Coordinates of C-alpha atoms in Angstrom, one line a residue:
X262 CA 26.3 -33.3 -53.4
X263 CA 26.1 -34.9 -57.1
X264 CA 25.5 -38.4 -55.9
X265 CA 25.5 -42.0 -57.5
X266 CA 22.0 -42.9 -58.2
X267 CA 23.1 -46.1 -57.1
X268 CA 23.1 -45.1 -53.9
X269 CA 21.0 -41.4 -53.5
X270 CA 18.4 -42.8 -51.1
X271 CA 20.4 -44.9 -48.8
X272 CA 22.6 -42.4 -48.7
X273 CA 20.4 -39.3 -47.7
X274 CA 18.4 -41.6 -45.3
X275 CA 21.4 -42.6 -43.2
X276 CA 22.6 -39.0 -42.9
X277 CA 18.9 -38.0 -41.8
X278 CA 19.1 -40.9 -39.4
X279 CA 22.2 -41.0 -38.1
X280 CA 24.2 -37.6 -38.5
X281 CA 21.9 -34.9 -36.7
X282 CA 24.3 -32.4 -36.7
X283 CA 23.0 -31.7 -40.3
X284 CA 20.4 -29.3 -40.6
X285 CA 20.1 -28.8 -44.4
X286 CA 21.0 -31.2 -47.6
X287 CA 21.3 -30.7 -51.1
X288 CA 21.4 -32.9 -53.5
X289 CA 21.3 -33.6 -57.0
X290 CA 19.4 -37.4 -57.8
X291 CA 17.7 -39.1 -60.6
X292 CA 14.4 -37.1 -61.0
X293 CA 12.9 -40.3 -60.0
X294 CA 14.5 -40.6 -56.7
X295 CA 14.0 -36.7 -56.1
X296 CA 10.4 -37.4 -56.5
X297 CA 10.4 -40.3 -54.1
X298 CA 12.0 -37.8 -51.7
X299 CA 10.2 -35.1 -51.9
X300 CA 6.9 -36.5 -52.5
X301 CA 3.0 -35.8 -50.0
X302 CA 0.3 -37.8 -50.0
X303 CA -1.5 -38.3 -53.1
X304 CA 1.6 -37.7 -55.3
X305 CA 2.3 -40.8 -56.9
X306 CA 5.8 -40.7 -55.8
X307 CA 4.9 -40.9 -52.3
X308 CA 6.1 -44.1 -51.1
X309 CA 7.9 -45.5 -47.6
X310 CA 10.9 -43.2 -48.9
X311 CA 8.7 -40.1 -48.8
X312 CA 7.5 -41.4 -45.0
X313 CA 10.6 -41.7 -43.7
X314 CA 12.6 -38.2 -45.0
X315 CA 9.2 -36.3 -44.0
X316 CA 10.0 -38.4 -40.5
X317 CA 13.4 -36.0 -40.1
X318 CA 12.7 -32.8 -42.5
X319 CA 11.1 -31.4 -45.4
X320 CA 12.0 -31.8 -48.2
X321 CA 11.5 -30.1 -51.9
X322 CA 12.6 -30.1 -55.6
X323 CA 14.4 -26.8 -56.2
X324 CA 15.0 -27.2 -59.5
X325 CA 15.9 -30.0 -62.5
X326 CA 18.9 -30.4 -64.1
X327 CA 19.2 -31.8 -67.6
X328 CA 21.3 -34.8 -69.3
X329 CA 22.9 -32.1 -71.7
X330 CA 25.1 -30.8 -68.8
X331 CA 26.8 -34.0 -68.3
X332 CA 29.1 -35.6 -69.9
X333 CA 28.8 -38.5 -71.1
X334 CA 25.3 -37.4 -70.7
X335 CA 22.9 -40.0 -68.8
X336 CA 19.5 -41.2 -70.3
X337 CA 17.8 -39.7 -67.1
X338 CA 17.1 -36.5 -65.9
X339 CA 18.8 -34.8 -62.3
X340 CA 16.5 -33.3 -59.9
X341 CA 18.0 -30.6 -57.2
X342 CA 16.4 -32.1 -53.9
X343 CA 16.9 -29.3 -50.8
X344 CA 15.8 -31.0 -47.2
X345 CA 15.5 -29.4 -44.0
X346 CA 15.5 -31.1 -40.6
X347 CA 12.9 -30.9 -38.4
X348 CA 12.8 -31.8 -35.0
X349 CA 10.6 -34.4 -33.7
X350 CA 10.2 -35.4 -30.6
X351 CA 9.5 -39.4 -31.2
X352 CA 10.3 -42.4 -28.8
X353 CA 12.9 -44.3 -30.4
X354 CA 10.6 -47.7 -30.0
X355 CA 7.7 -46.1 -31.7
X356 CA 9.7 -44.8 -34.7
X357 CA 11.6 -48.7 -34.5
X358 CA 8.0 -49.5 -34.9
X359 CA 7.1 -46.6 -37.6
X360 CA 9.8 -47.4 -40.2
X361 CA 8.9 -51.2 -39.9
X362 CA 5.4 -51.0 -40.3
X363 CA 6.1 -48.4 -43.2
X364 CA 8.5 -51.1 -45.0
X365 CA 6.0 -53.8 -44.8
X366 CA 3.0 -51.7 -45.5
X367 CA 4.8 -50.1 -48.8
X368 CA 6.3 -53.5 -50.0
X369 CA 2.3 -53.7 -50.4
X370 CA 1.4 -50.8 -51.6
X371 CA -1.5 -51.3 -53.5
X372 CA -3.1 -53.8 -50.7
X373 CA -5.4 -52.2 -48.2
X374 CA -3.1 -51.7 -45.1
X375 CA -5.8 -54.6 -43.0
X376 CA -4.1 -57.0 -45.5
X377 CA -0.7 -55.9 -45.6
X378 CA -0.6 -55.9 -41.8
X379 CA -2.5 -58.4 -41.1
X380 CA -0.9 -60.5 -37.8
X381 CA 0.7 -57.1 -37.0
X382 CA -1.7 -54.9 -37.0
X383 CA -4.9 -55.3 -35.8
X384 CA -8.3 -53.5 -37.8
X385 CA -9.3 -51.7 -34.6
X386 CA -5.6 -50.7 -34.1
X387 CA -5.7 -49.0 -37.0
X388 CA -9.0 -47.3 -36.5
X389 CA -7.8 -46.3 -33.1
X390 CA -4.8 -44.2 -35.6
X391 CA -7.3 -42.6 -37.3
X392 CA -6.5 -44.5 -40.6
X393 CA -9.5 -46.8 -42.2
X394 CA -8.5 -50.0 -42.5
X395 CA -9.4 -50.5 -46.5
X396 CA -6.8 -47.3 -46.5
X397 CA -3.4 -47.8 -48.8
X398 CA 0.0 -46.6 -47.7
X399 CA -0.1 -44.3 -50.2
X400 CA -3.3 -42.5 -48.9
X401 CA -1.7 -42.3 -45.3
X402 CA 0.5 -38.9 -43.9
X403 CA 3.3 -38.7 -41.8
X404 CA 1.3 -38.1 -38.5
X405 CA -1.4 -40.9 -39.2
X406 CA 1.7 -43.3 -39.5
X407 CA 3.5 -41.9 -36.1
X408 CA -0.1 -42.4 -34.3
X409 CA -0.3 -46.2 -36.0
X410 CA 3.1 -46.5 -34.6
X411 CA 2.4 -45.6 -30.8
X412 CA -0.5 -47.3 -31.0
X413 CA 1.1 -50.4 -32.6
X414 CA 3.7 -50.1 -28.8
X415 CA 0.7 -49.8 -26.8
X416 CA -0.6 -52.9 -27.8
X417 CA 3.3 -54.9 -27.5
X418 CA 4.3 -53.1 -24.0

């Protein structure tokens, strides 16, 4: 799909959420937005977008696409954004739990997560994750999330 940057993220994080029958996307996106997508931790990219497509697949730039194709061409560059789903086997209260903490955390994202969670989360919470609590959301992976996650339900069930 070529699709409206308006929309690219939205878009390919409802498909990965709510249509499992798809096993593989491509798409074209504003570089930016490819990055965002495809992004690990320590890229600067990586944000709560990055979390939550690694959450369903990985994902990858394939290749870039310049303005000079288009017409009228755009002042931004296209990146070619391939995604395959992976299967996780996650209780839907715990990822409830992951994507929240992930938007609050990342609305933060250059607080240490015992700040931006702070009356959430609790500092030995997080320790019992495996993530320091002077860590940023940046500087956490997928799997230290999930475990902040179920430990996060622990706590509330």
């Amino acid at each position: 799909a070529n699709l409206p940057y308006n929309i690219a993220t939205n878009l390919v994080l409802t498909v990965l959420d709510e249509v499992p029958a798809v096993s593989r996307l491509l798409v074209m996106v504003q570089q930016e937005a490819g990055e965002r997508i495809a992004a690990s931790v320590g890229d600067d990219a990586y944000s709560g977008v990055s979390v939550r497509v690694a959450l369903r697949g990985k994902a990858a730039i394939v290749g870039h696409v310049s303005p000079s194709v288009f017409y009228p061409q755009p002042r931004v560059n296209s990146a070619l954004v391939a995604i395959e789903r992976v299967e996780r086997s996650i209780e839907q209260h715990v990822e409830d739990e992951l994507i929240d903490l992930v938007r609050i955390a990342f609305n933060q994202r250059r607080k240490m997560l015992r700040k931006s969670l702070r009356g959430r989360i609790e500092e030995n919470t997080l320790e019992s994750a495996g993530i320091s609590p002077t860590s940023r959301p940046e500087e956490v992976e997928l799997d230290r999330w999930i475990n902040l996650a179920r430990e996060s339900t622990k706590i509330e069930l």
